[in-house]
Amino acid sequence: MSLRPRFIAAVLLLLVAGCSTPPERYPFADLTYGHLPPIRLDVAVVDVVDDYRAPLRAPNVEHLFPVRPADAARRWARDRLVPVGSSGVARFTILQASVVEVPLDRSGGLQGFLTKDQSERYDAVIEVRLDLENAGGLRTGTVTARAARSQTVAENATLNERERVWYALTEALMNDLNAELERNIDLHLQRFLR
């Protein structure tokens, strides 16, 4: 093979390689809760425990999210729960933080060709428990909170569009969880608030 065909082959390989470059991923900010008023608890320590184990396989997809629900819940606890007491523990446990992808039926035939259907639905659930224990390890108060949301995406959604939907879903889910936690803490743990 002469030099010219080798050069043309190399240029063609570079062009093909350039065409297969994945699109630039959209950067997502961390979900934070430090702008909200701290929840000052009469305990010496706040312990965050993640009891949820992501399956890391279909139909679960939370591990693919730009901000996983479990990470957002952990951040909520770090940003909002402040120990101001001299003894005792507040244990914040993440019980559930799943997102399941559900395939949706699509139109067939000519209608399917002419329309863009919603192809998947994402069902997200987060559930947490906050236990307060005295210095002897006896539980003195507890609250739970649960939030659930669903969102569909169109069959022609790009990866970046899908990730934006996932991010918004996590943000809305955490807003619901935050409201539920605030309500339950105010109702059931008032004597531990400082």
mmCIF file of C-alpha atoms in Angstrom:
data_model
loop_
_atom_site.group_PDB
_atom_site.id
_atom_site.type_symbol
_atom_site.label_atom_id
_atom_site.label_comp_id
_atom_site.label_asym_id
_atom_site.label_seq_id
_atom_site.Cartn_x
_atom_site.Cartn_y
_atom_site.Cartn_z
ATOM 1 C CA MET A 1 0.000 0.000 0.000
ATOM 2 C CA SER A 2 1.440 3.333 -0.999
ATOM 3 C CA LEU A 3 1.675 6.368 1.251
ATOM 4 C CA ARG A 4 -1.315 8.219 -0.237
ATOM 5 C CA PRO A 5 -3.939 5.454 0.430
ATOM 6 C CA ARG A 6 -2.576 5.079 3.980
ATOM 7 C CA PHE A 7 -2.938 8.819 4.527
ATOM 8 C CA ILE A 8 -6.512 8.794 3.184
ATOM 9 C CA ALA A 9 -7.364 5.799 5.414
ATOM 10 C CA ALA A 10 -5.934 7.588 8.464
ATOM 11 C CA VAL A 11 -7.915 10.757 7.712
ATOM 12 C CA LEU A 12 -11.112 8.718 7.252
ATOM 13 C CA LEU A 13 -10.519 6.942 10.570
ATOM 14 C CA LEU A 14 -10.086 10.285 12.335
ATOM 15 C CA LEU A 15 -13.287 11.624 10.767
ATOM 16 C CA VAL A 16 -15.259 8.533 11.803
ATOM 17 C CA ALA A 17 -13.818 8.717 15.316
ATOM 18 C CA GLY A 18 -14.802 12.385 15.531
ATOM 19 C CA CYS A 19 -18.376 11.567 14.519
ATOM 20 C CA SER A 20 -18.765 9.005 17.283
ATOM 21 C CA THR A 21 -17.754 11.388 20.073
ATOM 22 C CA PRO A 22 -20.515 11.369 22.693
ATOM 23 C CA PRO A 23 -22.345 14.638 23.311
ATOM 24 C CA GLU A 24 -21.042 16.868 26.065
ATOM 25 C CA ARG A 25 -22.888 16.122 29.293
ATOM 26 C CA TYR A 26 -24.813 18.896 30.988
ATOM 27 C CA PRO A 27 -23.324 19.857 34.381
ATOM 28 C CA PHE A 28 -25.713 19.531 37.342
ATOM 29 C CA ALA A 29 -25.374 21.357 40.643
ATOM 30 C CA ASP A 30 -25.548 19.482 43.915
ATOM 31 C CA LEU A 31 -28.882 19.728 45.666
ATOM 32 C CA THR A 32 -28.211 21.554 48.931
ATOM 33 C CA TYR A 33 -30.363 22.659 51.843
ATOM 34 C CA GLY A 34 -28.098 25.044 53.747
ATOM 35 C CA HIS A 35 -30.267 27.982 52.658
ATOM 36 C CA LEU A 36 -33.111 26.557 54.799
ATOM 37 C CA PRO A 37 -33.250 27.188 58.553
ATOM 38 C CA PRO A 38 -31.324 24.586 60.561
ATOM 39 C CA ILE A 39 -33.269 22.094 62.647
ATOM 40 C CA ARG A 40 -31.491 22.403 65.993
ATOM 41 C CA LEU A 41 -31.815 19.170 67.979
ATOM 42 C CA ASP A 42 -31.046 18.520 71.641
ATOM 43 C CA VAL A 43 -28.487 15.795 70.853
ATOM 44 C CA ALA A 44 -24.714 15.662 70.790
ATOM 45 C CA VAL A 45 -24.367 13.785 67.484
ATOM 46 C CA VAL A 46 -26.245 13.412 64.196
ATOM 47 C CA ASP A 47 -25.591 10.066 62.537
ATOM 48 C CA VAL A 48 -26.640 9.450 58.916
ATOM 49 C CA VAL A 49 -27.222 5.816 57.906
ATOM 50 C CA ASP A 50 -28.000 4.656 54.364
ATOM 51 C CA ASP A 51 -29.889 1.352 54.663
ATOM 52 C CA TYR A 52 -31.016 1.424 51.029
ATOM 53 C CA ARG A 53 -29.026 -0.809 48.714
ATOM 54 C CA ALA A 54 -29.494 0.084 45.061
ATOM 55 C CA PRO A 55 -29.812 -3.028 42.876
ATOM 56 C CA LEU A 56 -27.671 -1.339 40.156
ATOM 57 C CA ARG A 57 -29.688 -3.058 37.427
ATOM 58 C CA ALA A 58 -32.969 -2.679 35.547
ATOM 59 C CA PRO A 59 -35.663 -1.808 36.230
ATOM 60 C CA ASN A 60 -33.950 0.398 38.851
ATOM 61 C CA VAL A 61 -32.164 3.429 37.417
ATOM 62 C CA GLU A 62 -31.405 5.662 40.417
ATOM 63 C CA HIS A 63 -27.698 4.850 40.089
ATOM 64 C CA LEU A 64 -27.717 6.584 36.671
ATOM 65 C CA PHE A 65 -29.126 9.867 38.004
ATOM 66 C CA PRO A 66 -26.911 12.987 38.023
ATOM 67 C CA VAL A 67 -27.901 13.393 41.707
ATOM 68 C CA ARG A 68 -29.102 10.141 43.275
ATOM 69 C CA PRO A 69 -32.043 10.453 45.685
ATOM 70 C CA ALA A 70 -30.033 8.768 48.472
ATOM 71 C CA ASP A 71 -27.221 11.325 48.052
ATOM 72 C CA ALA A 72 -29.738 14.193 48.175
ATOM 73 C CA ALA A 73 -31.297 12.768 51.363
ATOM 74 C CA ARG A 74 -27.864 12.413 52.968
ATOM 75 C CA ARG A 75 -27.121 16.030 52.059
ATOM 76 C CA TRP A 76 -30.462 17.143 53.521
ATOM 77 C CA ALA A 77 -29.552 15.565 56.863
ATOM 78 C CA ARG A 78 -26.062 17.149 56.873
ATOM 79 C CA ASP A 79 -27.399 20.590 55.937
ATOM 80 C CA ARG A 80 -30.536 20.726 58.102
ATOM 81 C CA LEU A 81 -29.973 18.635 61.261
ATOM 82 C CA VAL A 82 -27.734 20.425 63.759
ATOM 83 C CA PRO A 83 -26.769 18.869 67.108
ATOM 84 C CA VAL A 84 -26.801 21.461 69.909
ATOM 85 C CA GLY A 85 -27.153 19.230 72.991
ATOM 86 C CA SER A 86 -24.619 17.659 75.321
ATOM 87 C CA SER A 87 -25.709 14.017 74.983
ATOM 88 C CA GLY A 88 -27.773 11.694 72.818
ATOM 89 C CA VAL A 89 -27.864 10.808 69.148
ATOM 90 C CA ALA A 90 -30.128 11.719 66.239
ATOM 91 C CA ARG A 91 -30.007 8.860 63.741
ATOM 92 C CA PHE A 92 -31.238 9.746 60.239
ATOM 93 C CA THR A 93 -31.816 6.517 58.283
ATOM 94 C CA ILE A 94 -32.474 6.338 54.546
ATOM 95 C CA LEU A 95 -34.870 3.404 54.193
ATOM 96 C CA GLN A 96 -35.789 3.704 50.515
ATOM 97 C CA ALA A 97 -34.380 5.793 47.653
ATOM 98 C CA SER A 98 -35.407 3.988 44.498
ATOM 99 C CA VAL A 99 -36.326 5.012 40.976
ATOM 100 C CA VAL A 100 -37.868 2.357 38.723
ATOM 101 C CA GLU A 101 -38.123 2.723 34.948
ATOM 102 C CA VAL A 102 -41.464 1.489 33.571
ATOM 103 C CA PRO A 103 -41.754 1.037 29.773
ATOM 104 C CA LEU A 104 -44.933 2.579 28.336
ATOM 105 C CA ASP A 105 -47.012 1.356 25.413
ATOM 106 C CA ARG A 106 -46.350 3.208 22.177
ATOM 107 C CA SER A 107 -48.588 3.883 19.216
ATOM 108 C CA GLY A 108 -48.196 1.498 16.326
ATOM 109 C CA GLY A 109 -48.594 1.824 12.594
ATOM 110 C CA LEU A 110 -48.890 5.168 10.880
ATOM 111 C CA GLN A 111 -49.929 6.939 14.088
ATOM 112 C CA GLY A 112 -46.767 5.680 15.782
ATOM 113 C CA PHE A 113 -44.719 7.028 12.895
ATOM 114 C CA LEU A 114 -46.382 10.452 13.060
ATOM 115 C CA THR A 115 -46.422 10.953 16.853
ATOM 116 C CA LYS A 116 -43.809 11.034 19.561
ATOM 117 C CA ASP A 117 -45.073 8.974 22.487
ATOM 118 C CA GLN A 118 -43.981 9.014 26.095
ATOM 119 C CA SER A 119 -41.775 5.931 26.161
ATOM 120 C CA GLU A 120 -40.848 5.503 29.844
ATOM 121 C CA ARG A 121 -42.177 6.495 33.234
ATOM 122 C CA TYR A 122 -39.864 6.933 36.199
ATOM 123 C CA ASP A 123 -41.401 6.093 39.587
ATOM 124 C CA ALA A 124 -39.327 7.567 42.428
ATOM 125 C CA VAL A 125 -39.798 6.825 46.136
ATOM 126 C CA ILE A 126 -37.812 8.080 49.093
ATOM 127 C CA GLU A 127 -38.457 7.163 52.706
ATOM 128 C CA VAL A 128 -36.461 8.146 55.782
ATOM 129 C CA ARG A 129 -36.689 7.810 59.557
ATOM 130 C CA LEU A 130 -35.288 10.118 62.219
ATOM 131 C CA ASP A 131 -34.740 8.468 65.613
ATOM 132 C CA LEU A 132 -33.620 10.329 68.722
ATOM 133 C CA GLU A 133 -31.826 8.332 71.412
ATOM 134 C CA ASN A 134 -30.720 9.377 74.867
ATOM 135 C CA ALA A 135 -27.211 8.771 76.235
ATOM 136 C CA GLY A 136 -28.226 5.251 77.302
ATOM 137 C CA GLY A 137 -29.295 4.310 73.760
ATOM 138 C CA LEU A 138 -33.028 4.368 74.555
ATOM 139 C CA ARG A 139 -35.197 5.730 71.740
ATOM 140 C CA THR A 140 -36.943 8.863 72.963
ATOM 141 C CA GLY A 141 -38.556 10.066 69.735
ATOM 142 C CA THR A 142 -39.025 9.062 66.116
ATOM 143 C CA VAL A 143 -40.565 10.365 62.899
ATOM 144 C CA THR A 144 -40.762 8.978 59.389
ATOM 145 C CA ALA A 145 -41.343 10.704 56.086
ATOM 146 C CA ARG A 146 -42.054 9.373 52.616
ATOM 147 C CA ALA A 147 -42.325 11.056 49.224
ATOM 148 C CA ALA A 148 -43.209 9.598 45.831
ATOM 149 C CA ARG A 149 -43.224 11.146 42.373
ATOM 150 C CA SER A 150 -43.492 9.940 38.776
ATOM 151 C CA GLN A 151 -42.378 11.501 35.509
ATOM 152 C CA THR A 152 -42.557 10.365 31.885
ATOM 153 C CA VAL A 153 -40.151 11.087 29.040
ATOM 154 C CA ALA A 154 -40.668 11.222 25.303
ATOM 155 C CA GLU A 155 -39.285 8.471 23.110
ATOM 156 C CA ASN A 156 -37.012 10.922 21.302
ATOM 157 C CA ALA A 157 -35.453 12.403 24.476
ATOM 158 C CA THR A 158 -31.691 12.735 24.309
ATOM 159 C CA LEU A 159 -29.467 11.606 27.175
ATOM 160 C CA ASN A 160 -29.041 15.241 28.292
ATOM 161 C CA GLU A 161 -32.819 15.817 28.208
ATOM 162 C CA ARG A 162 -33.423 12.609 30.141
ATOM 163 C CA GLU A 163 -30.852 13.592 32.774
ATOM 164 C CA ARG A 164 -32.534 17.002 33.158
ATOM 165 C CA VAL A 165 -35.833 15.186 33.792
ATOM 166 C CA TRP A 166 -34.115 12.918 36.350
ATOM 167 C CA TYR A 167 -32.544 15.895 38.113
ATOM 168 C CA ALA A 168 -35.873 17.756 38.272
ATOM 169 C CA LEU A 169 -37.557 14.590 39.544
ATOM 170 C CA THR A 170 -35.022 14.236 42.363
ATOM 171 C CA GLU A 171 -35.332 17.931 43.247
ATOM 172 C CA ALA A 172 -39.161 17.764 43.402
ATOM 173 C CA LEU A 173 -39.028 14.513 45.379
ATOM 174 C CA MET A 174 -36.691 16.087 47.931
ATOM 175 C CA ASN A 175 -38.864 19.221 48.199
ATOM 176 C CA ASP A 176 -41.796 16.942 49.102
ATOM 177 C CA LEU A 177 -39.660 15.015 51.594
ATOM 178 C CA ASN A 178 -38.392 18.237 53.165
ATOM 179 C CA ALA A 179 -41.956 19.507 53.692
ATOM 180 C CA GLU A 180 -43.042 16.172 55.192
ATOM 181 C CA LEU A 181 -40.037 16.035 57.523
ATOM 182 C CA GLU A 182 -40.545 19.612 58.705
ATOM 183 C CA ARG A 183 -44.215 18.903 59.425
ATOM 184 C CA ASN A 184 -43.538 15.617 61.273
ATOM 185 C CA ILE A 185 -40.605 16.975 63.293
ATOM 186 C CA ASP A 186 -42.681 19.969 64.351
ATOM 187 C CA LEU A 187 -45.596 17.712 65.355
ATOM 188 C CA HIS A 188 -43.764 14.854 67.074
ATOM 189 C CA LEU A 189 -40.326 16.066 68.152
ATOM 190 C CA GLN A 190 -41.124 19.556 69.400
ATOM 191 C CA ARG A 191 -39.668 18.884 72.868
ATOM 192 C CA PHE A 192 -36.276 18.050 71.287
ATOM 193 C CA LEU A 193 -36.042 21.263 69.256
ATOM 194 C CA ARG A 194 -33.815 24.083 70.495
#
